[in-house]
């Protein structure tokens, strides 16, 4: 892995980055993608990405809990595959499909162009890219990399002056919303990572002066939502909600979208799977506030289950890293093509020709 080189040219600092792989990949499933990517990564980087907090119960539960629901396909509805419409509109943004790239920091750990390659791949597939404030590249570099739709994720810094400065750069760069992540408030390391005995793989953050980026504000309250909205002038998505009461409180405090998430099992081990808590949260919000769900999405079937249980869109985490490792921008577009193909196929079998038609009647909870 080659680090970025920063040089002064005229008055503007420029970033020289080695060109990395850009190869369209054909994804059969995410397990195969992960095993292939694992062979290309150091053990420390692989474990940092793949693992979850503590004993990883939540990490595994995120995948298992989709099996609590089975499909109840509707037959003889005359649905034509080519006419299936997967488009959605969220926060005024019309997207060709409801599968977002979840915000994740440090993409240059697996690709020399970092989030710029991710942005190019996302745009090729019309995917909404959520960019982490802990990115390796600056938010301006990422914004310029493509004209595709983008939202910016914020980890508030203990230095609220620094947080404000960063938030003020987001709208002028072209981002349409800020995602305030509220669950990364402590150690999320897995036991396996601790056993490896190595420091977290780290690259300088593109958005902050060196040394300041790790000081995440952990004593978060609803006043921080208002701060984020005022400083950025953008609608705020609250990410990391797992309780119906918190979802309602977030909306009351001014949230425009709720992202149901346990951070892919990287925050507090022992929290339930996102798909388990989603129905209660959807019930509390009554369809008035859009919901995004992440944590454990690996197949088109998972997407359809989440949408049927009340999500308006889903976000994908770890599969993005494996795709970026293996194909760069082409990996990302290949991954999104896989998700889209599976989404269409599942909708066809369920007898549904548009996203809004998916509802509780398309799934059933199985008793264990
Ligand atoms: C993350 N995630 C995350 N979330 C966030 O809000 N800001 C961030 O910077 C990061 N960074 C990050 C790094 C890595 C390596 C991973 C795997 C995840 C969490 C991410 O957005 C998302 O919530 C989960 O990854 C979704 O779960 P799955 O799809 O990975 O199971």
PDB file of C-alpha atoms in Angstrom, residues 175-338:
ATOM      1  CA  UNK A 175     -23.281  17.013  -0.851  1.00  0.00           C
ATOM      2  CA  UNK A 176     -27.065  16.982  -0.357  1.00  0.00           C
ATOM      3  CA  UNK A 177     -27.381  15.720   3.243  1.00  0.00           C
ATOM      4  CA  UNK A 178     -25.361  15.062   6.379  1.00  0.00           C
ATOM      5  CA  UNK A 179     -25.478  11.716   8.153  1.00  0.00           C
ATOM      6  CA  UNK A 180     -24.837  12.112  11.868  1.00  0.00           C
ATOM      7  CA  UNK A 181     -23.519   8.821  13.244  1.00  0.00           C
ATOM      8  CA  UNK A 182     -24.542   8.455  16.881  1.00  0.00           C
ATOM      9  CA  UNK A 183     -23.379   4.954  17.851  1.00  0.00           C
ATOM     10  CA  UNK A 184     -19.578   5.083  17.476  1.00  0.00           C
ATOM     11  CA  UNK A 185     -18.991   6.216  21.032  1.00  0.00           C
ATOM     12  CA  UNK A 186     -16.433   3.689  22.272  1.00  0.00           C
ATOM     13  CA  UNK A 187     -14.086   0.841  21.455  1.00  0.00           C
ATOM     14  CA  UNK A 188     -15.477  -1.377  18.724  1.00  0.00           C
ATOM     15  CA  UNK A 189     -12.537  -3.763  18.425  1.00  0.00           C
ATOM     16  CA  UNK A 190     -13.032  -7.480  18.071  1.00  0.00           C
ATOM     17  CA  UNK A 191     -11.207  -9.947  20.314  1.00  0.00           C
ATOM     18  CA  UNK A 192      -9.457 -11.238  17.208  1.00  0.00           C
ATOM     19  CA  UNK A 193      -8.122  -7.793  16.462  1.00  0.00           C
ATOM     20  CA  UNK A 194      -6.806  -7.438  19.993  1.00  0.00           C
ATOM     21  CA  UNK A 195      -5.207 -10.912  19.708  1.00  0.00           C
ATOM     22  CA  UNK A 196      -3.344  -9.804  16.599  1.00  0.00           C
ATOM     23  CA  UNK A 197      -1.721  -7.265  18.884  1.00  0.00           C
ATOM     24  CA  UNK A 198      -1.292  -4.672  16.202  1.00  0.00           C
ATOM     25  CA  UNK A 199      -2.315  -1.082  16.092  1.00  0.00           C
ATOM     26  CA  UNK A 200      -5.377  -0.323  13.985  1.00  0.00           C
ATOM     27  CA  UNK A 201      -4.234   0.131  10.371  1.00  0.00           C
ATOM     28  CA  UNK A 202      -4.241   3.873   9.970  1.00  0.00           C
ATOM     29  CA  UNK A 203      -3.826   6.354   7.141  1.00  0.00           C
ATOM     30  CA  UNK A 204      -3.989  10.133   7.556  1.00  0.00           C
ATOM     31  CA  UNK A 205      -7.543  11.465   7.263  1.00  0.00           C
ATOM     32  CA  UNK A 206      -8.168  13.673   4.246  1.00  0.00           C
ATOM     33  CA  UNK A 207     -10.448  16.169   5.986  1.00  0.00           C
ATOM     34  CA  UNK A 208      -8.613  17.069   9.180  1.00  0.00           C
ATOM     35  CA  UNK A 209      -5.293  18.501  10.233  1.00  0.00           C
ATOM     36  CA  UNK A 210      -3.138  15.533  11.321  1.00  0.00           C
ATOM     37  CA  UNK A 211      -3.760  14.437  14.875  1.00  0.00           C
ATOM     38  CA  UNK A 212      -7.169  15.979  15.369  1.00  0.00           C
ATOM     39  CA  UNK A 213      -9.387  13.432  13.669  1.00  0.00           C
ATOM     40  CA  UNK A 214      -9.496  10.771  16.352  1.00  0.00           C
ATOM     41  CA  UNK A 215     -11.033  13.004  19.008  1.00  0.00           C
ATOM     42  CA  UNK A 216     -14.632  11.945  18.340  1.00  0.00           C
ATOM     43  CA  UNK A 217     -17.246  13.579  20.543  1.00  0.00           C
ATOM     44  CA  UNK A 218     -18.845  10.798  22.574  1.00  0.00           C
ATOM     45  CA  UNK A 219     -21.174  12.722  24.922  1.00  0.00           C
ATOM     46  CA  UNK A 220     -23.724  13.187  22.160  1.00  0.00           C
ATOM     47  CA  UNK A 221     -27.211  14.606  22.754  1.00  0.00           C
ATOM     48  CA  UNK A 222     -30.074  15.873  20.583  1.00  0.00           C
ATOM     49  CA  UNK A 223     -28.588  19.373  20.709  1.00  0.00           C
ATOM     50  CA  UNK A 224     -25.813  17.982  18.497  1.00  0.00           C
ATOM     51  CA  UNK A 225     -28.377  17.227  15.805  1.00  0.00           C
ATOM     52  CA  UNK A 226     -29.472  20.849  15.757  1.00  0.00           C
ATOM     53  CA  UNK A 227     -25.829  21.940  15.694  1.00  0.00           C
ATOM     54  CA  UNK A 228     -25.163  19.667  12.691  1.00  0.00           C
ATOM     55  CA  UNK A 229     -28.209  20.952  10.813  1.00  0.00           C
ATOM     56  CA  UNK A 230     -27.425  24.610  11.493  1.00  0.00           C
ATOM     57  CA  UNK A 231     -23.712  24.359  10.740  1.00  0.00           C
ATOM     58  CA  UNK A 232     -24.192  22.457   7.468  1.00  0.00           C
ATOM     59  CA  UNK A 233     -27.482  23.981   6.273  1.00  0.00           C
ATOM     60  CA  UNK A 234     -28.446  20.482   5.115  1.00  0.00           C
ATOM     61  CA  UNK A 235     -31.040  17.875   6.115  1.00  0.00           C
ATOM     62  CA  UNK A 236     -29.720  15.414   8.685  1.00  0.00           C
ATOM     63  CA  UNK A 237     -29.902  11.618   8.647  1.00  0.00           C
ATOM     64  CA  UNK A 238     -29.419  10.097  12.113  1.00  0.00           C
ATOM     65  CA  UNK A 239     -27.451   6.832  11.797  1.00  0.00           C
ATOM     66  CA  UNK A 240     -27.204   4.231  14.532  1.00  0.00           C
ATOM     67  CA  UNK A 241     -30.777   4.028  15.802  1.00  0.00           C
ATOM     68  CA  UNK A 242     -31.968   0.680  17.245  1.00  0.00           C
ATOM     69  CA  UNK A 243     -34.939   1.748  19.425  1.00  0.00           C
ATOM     70  CA  UNK A 244     -38.351   3.047  18.371  1.00  0.00           C
ATOM     71  CA  UNK A 245     -38.263   5.718  21.114  1.00  0.00           C
ATOM     72  CA  UNK A 246     -34.945   7.065  19.839  1.00  0.00           C
ATOM     73  CA  UNK A 247     -36.265   7.179  16.286  1.00  0.00           C
ATOM     74  CA  UNK A 248     -39.248   9.250  17.418  1.00  0.00           C
ATOM     75  CA  UNK A 249     -36.992  11.524  19.500  1.00  0.00           C
ATOM     76  CA  UNK A 250     -34.660  12.023  16.527  1.00  0.00           C
ATOM     77  CA  UNK A 251     -37.570  13.089  14.324  1.00  0.00           C
ATOM     78  CA  UNK A 252     -38.772  15.457  17.038  1.00  0.00           C
ATOM     79  CA  UNK A 253     -35.261  16.932  17.225  1.00  0.00           C
ATOM     80  CA  UNK A 254     -35.292  17.595  13.467  1.00  0.00           C
ATOM     81  CA  UNK A 255     -33.962  14.443  11.760  1.00  0.00           C
ATOM     82  CA  UNK A 256     -35.083  14.099   8.130  1.00  0.00           C
ATOM     83  CA  UNK A 257     -34.186  10.405   7.783  1.00  0.00           C
ATOM     84  CA  UNK A 258     -33.541   7.595  10.311  1.00  0.00           C
ATOM     85  CA  UNK A 259     -30.805   5.050   9.609  1.00  0.00           C
ATOM     86  CA  UNK A 260     -31.478   1.871  11.566  1.00  0.00           C
ATOM     87  CA  UNK A 261     -28.033   0.412  12.196  1.00  0.00           C
ATOM     88  CA  UNK A 262     -25.826  -1.305  14.751  1.00  0.00           C
ATOM     89  CA  UNK A 263     -22.738  -0.204  12.820  1.00  0.00           C
ATOM     90  CA  UNK A 264     -22.366  -3.658  11.270  1.00  0.00           C
ATOM     91  CA  UNK A 265     -21.824  -5.144  14.741  1.00  0.00           C
ATOM     92  CA  UNK A 266     -18.811  -2.890  15.315  1.00  0.00           C
ATOM     93  CA  UNK A 267     -20.215  -0.794  18.172  1.00  0.00           C
ATOM     94  CA  UNK A 268     -21.865  -2.654  21.087  1.00  0.00           C
ATOM     95  CA  UNK A 269     -21.847  -6.432  20.869  1.00  0.00           C
ATOM     96  CA  UNK A 270     -25.153  -7.862  22.105  1.00  0.00           C
ATOM     97  CA  UNK A 271     -27.403  -5.353  20.341  1.00  0.00           C
ATOM     98  CA  UNK A 272     -30.076  -7.016  18.185  1.00  0.00           C
ATOM     99  CA  UNK A 273     -29.841  -7.293  14.415  1.00  0.00           C
ATOM    100  CA  UNK A 274     -31.095  -4.274  12.476  1.00  0.00           C
ATOM    101  CA  UNK A 275     -33.741  -6.395  10.705  1.00  0.00           C
ATOM    102  CA  UNK A 276     -35.064  -7.458  14.137  1.00  0.00           C
ATOM    103  CA  UNK A 277     -35.656  -3.899  15.385  1.00  0.00           C
ATOM    104  CA  UNK A 278     -36.758  -2.436  12.030  1.00  0.00           C
ATOM    105  CA  UNK A 279     -40.506  -3.336  12.199  1.00  0.00           C
ATOM    106  CA  UNK A 280     -40.985  -1.614  15.581  1.00  0.00           C
ATOM    107  CA  UNK A 281     -39.175   1.502  14.397  1.00  0.00           C
ATOM    108  CA  UNK A 282     -41.185   1.601  11.161  1.00  0.00           C
ATOM    109  CA  UNK A 283     -44.336   1.241  13.225  1.00  0.00           C
ATOM    110  CA  UNK A 284     -43.354   4.184  15.435  1.00  0.00           C
ATOM    111  CA  UNK A 285     -42.602   6.451  12.464  1.00  0.00           C
ATOM    112  CA  UNK A 286     -45.817   5.552  10.597  1.00  0.00           C
ATOM    113  CA  UNK A 287     -44.275   6.189   7.176  1.00  0.00           C
ATOM    114  CA  UNK A 288     -43.814   9.914   7.866  1.00  0.00           C
ATOM    115  CA  UNK A 289     -39.997   9.815   7.958  1.00  0.00           C
ATOM    116  CA  UNK A 290     -37.902   7.760   5.515  1.00  0.00           C
ATOM    117  CA  UNK A 291     -35.907   4.868   6.978  1.00  0.00           C
ATOM    118  CA  UNK A 292     -32.608   3.465   5.741  1.00  0.00           C
ATOM    119  CA  UNK A 293     -31.494   0.127   7.178  1.00  0.00           C
ATOM    120  CA  UNK A 294     -27.967  -1.244   7.216  1.00  0.00           C
ATOM    121  CA  UNK A 295     -26.052  -4.107   8.866  1.00  0.00           C
ATOM    122  CA  UNK A 296     -25.952  -7.521   7.235  1.00  0.00           C
ATOM    123  CA  UNK A 297     -27.247  -6.765   3.720  1.00  0.00           C
ATOM    124  CA  UNK A 298     -25.574  -9.368   1.482  1.00  0.00           C
ATOM    125  CA  UNK A 299     -28.208 -10.352  -1.108  1.00  0.00           C
ATOM    126  CA  UNK A 300     -31.131  -8.928  -3.060  1.00  0.00           C
ATOM    127  CA  UNK A 301     -33.343 -11.070  -0.810  1.00  0.00           C
ATOM    128  CA  UNK A 302     -32.105  -9.126   2.225  1.00  0.00           C
ATOM    129  CA  UNK A 303     -32.921  -5.856   0.455  1.00  0.00           C
ATOM    130  CA  UNK A 304     -36.476  -6.998  -0.265  1.00  0.00           C
ATOM    131  CA  UNK A 305     -37.019  -8.222   3.329  1.00  0.00           C
ATOM    132  CA  UNK A 306     -35.852  -4.856   4.715  1.00  0.00           C
ATOM    133  CA  UNK A 307     -38.084  -2.914   2.307  1.00  0.00           C
ATOM    134  CA  UNK A 308     -41.067  -5.159   3.060  1.00  0.00           C
ATOM    135  CA  UNK A 309     -40.569  -4.567   6.793  1.00  0.00           C
ATOM    136  CA  UNK A 310     -40.602  -0.791   6.509  1.00  0.00           C
ATOM    137  CA  UNK A 311     -37.268   0.483   5.163  1.00  0.00           C
ATOM    138  CA  UNK A 312     -37.302   2.915   2.222  1.00  0.00           C
ATOM    139  CA  UNK A 313     -33.696   2.086   1.308  1.00  0.00           C
ATOM    140  CA  UNK A 314     -30.778  -0.024   2.550  1.00  0.00           C
ATOM    141  CA  UNK A 315     -27.059   0.638   2.900  1.00  0.00           C
ATOM    142  CA  UNK A 316     -24.228  -1.803   2.294  1.00  0.00           C
ATOM    143  CA  UNK A 317     -20.966  -1.905   4.258  1.00  0.00           C
ATOM    144  CA  UNK A 318     -18.333  -4.651   4.098  1.00  0.00           C
ATOM    145  CA  UNK A 319     -19.172  -5.965   0.581  1.00  0.00           C
ATOM    146  CA  UNK A 320     -18.046  -2.546  -0.715  1.00  0.00           C
ATOM    147  CA  UNK A 321     -14.536  -3.123   0.662  1.00  0.00           C
ATOM    148  CA  UNK A 322     -14.216  -6.523  -1.007  1.00  0.00           C
ATOM    149  CA  UNK A 323     -15.400  -5.082  -4.342  1.00  0.00           C
ATOM    150  CA  UNK A 324     -13.064  -2.086  -4.071  1.00  0.00           C
ATOM    151  CA  UNK A 325     -10.120  -4.383  -3.304  1.00  0.00           C
ATOM    152  CA  UNK A 326     -10.748  -6.601  -6.315  1.00  0.00           C
ATOM    153  CA  UNK A 327     -11.855  -4.127  -8.975  1.00  0.00           C
ATOM    154  CA  UNK A 328     -11.679  -0.504  -7.798  1.00  0.00           C
ATOM    155  CA  UNK A 329     -14.435   1.537  -9.488  1.00  0.00           C
ATOM    156  CA  UNK A 330     -15.274  -1.482 -11.684  1.00  0.00           C
ATOM    157  CA  UNK A 331     -15.568  -3.597  -8.550  1.00  0.00           C
ATOM    158  CA  UNK A 332     -18.104  -1.199  -7.071  1.00  0.00           C
ATOM    159  CA  UNK A 333     -20.226  -1.090 -10.233  1.00  0.00           C
ATOM    160  CA  UNK A 334     -20.009  -4.910 -10.488  1.00  0.00           C
ATOM    161  CA  UNK A 335     -21.184  -5.245  -6.888  1.00  0.00           C
ATOM    162  CA  UNK A 336     -24.110  -2.902  -7.447  1.00  0.00           C
ATOM    163  CA  UNK A 337     -25.064  -4.779 -10.633  1.00  0.00           C
ATOM    164  CA  UNK A 338     -25.167  -7.985  -8.548  1.00  0.00           C
TER     165      UNK A 338
END
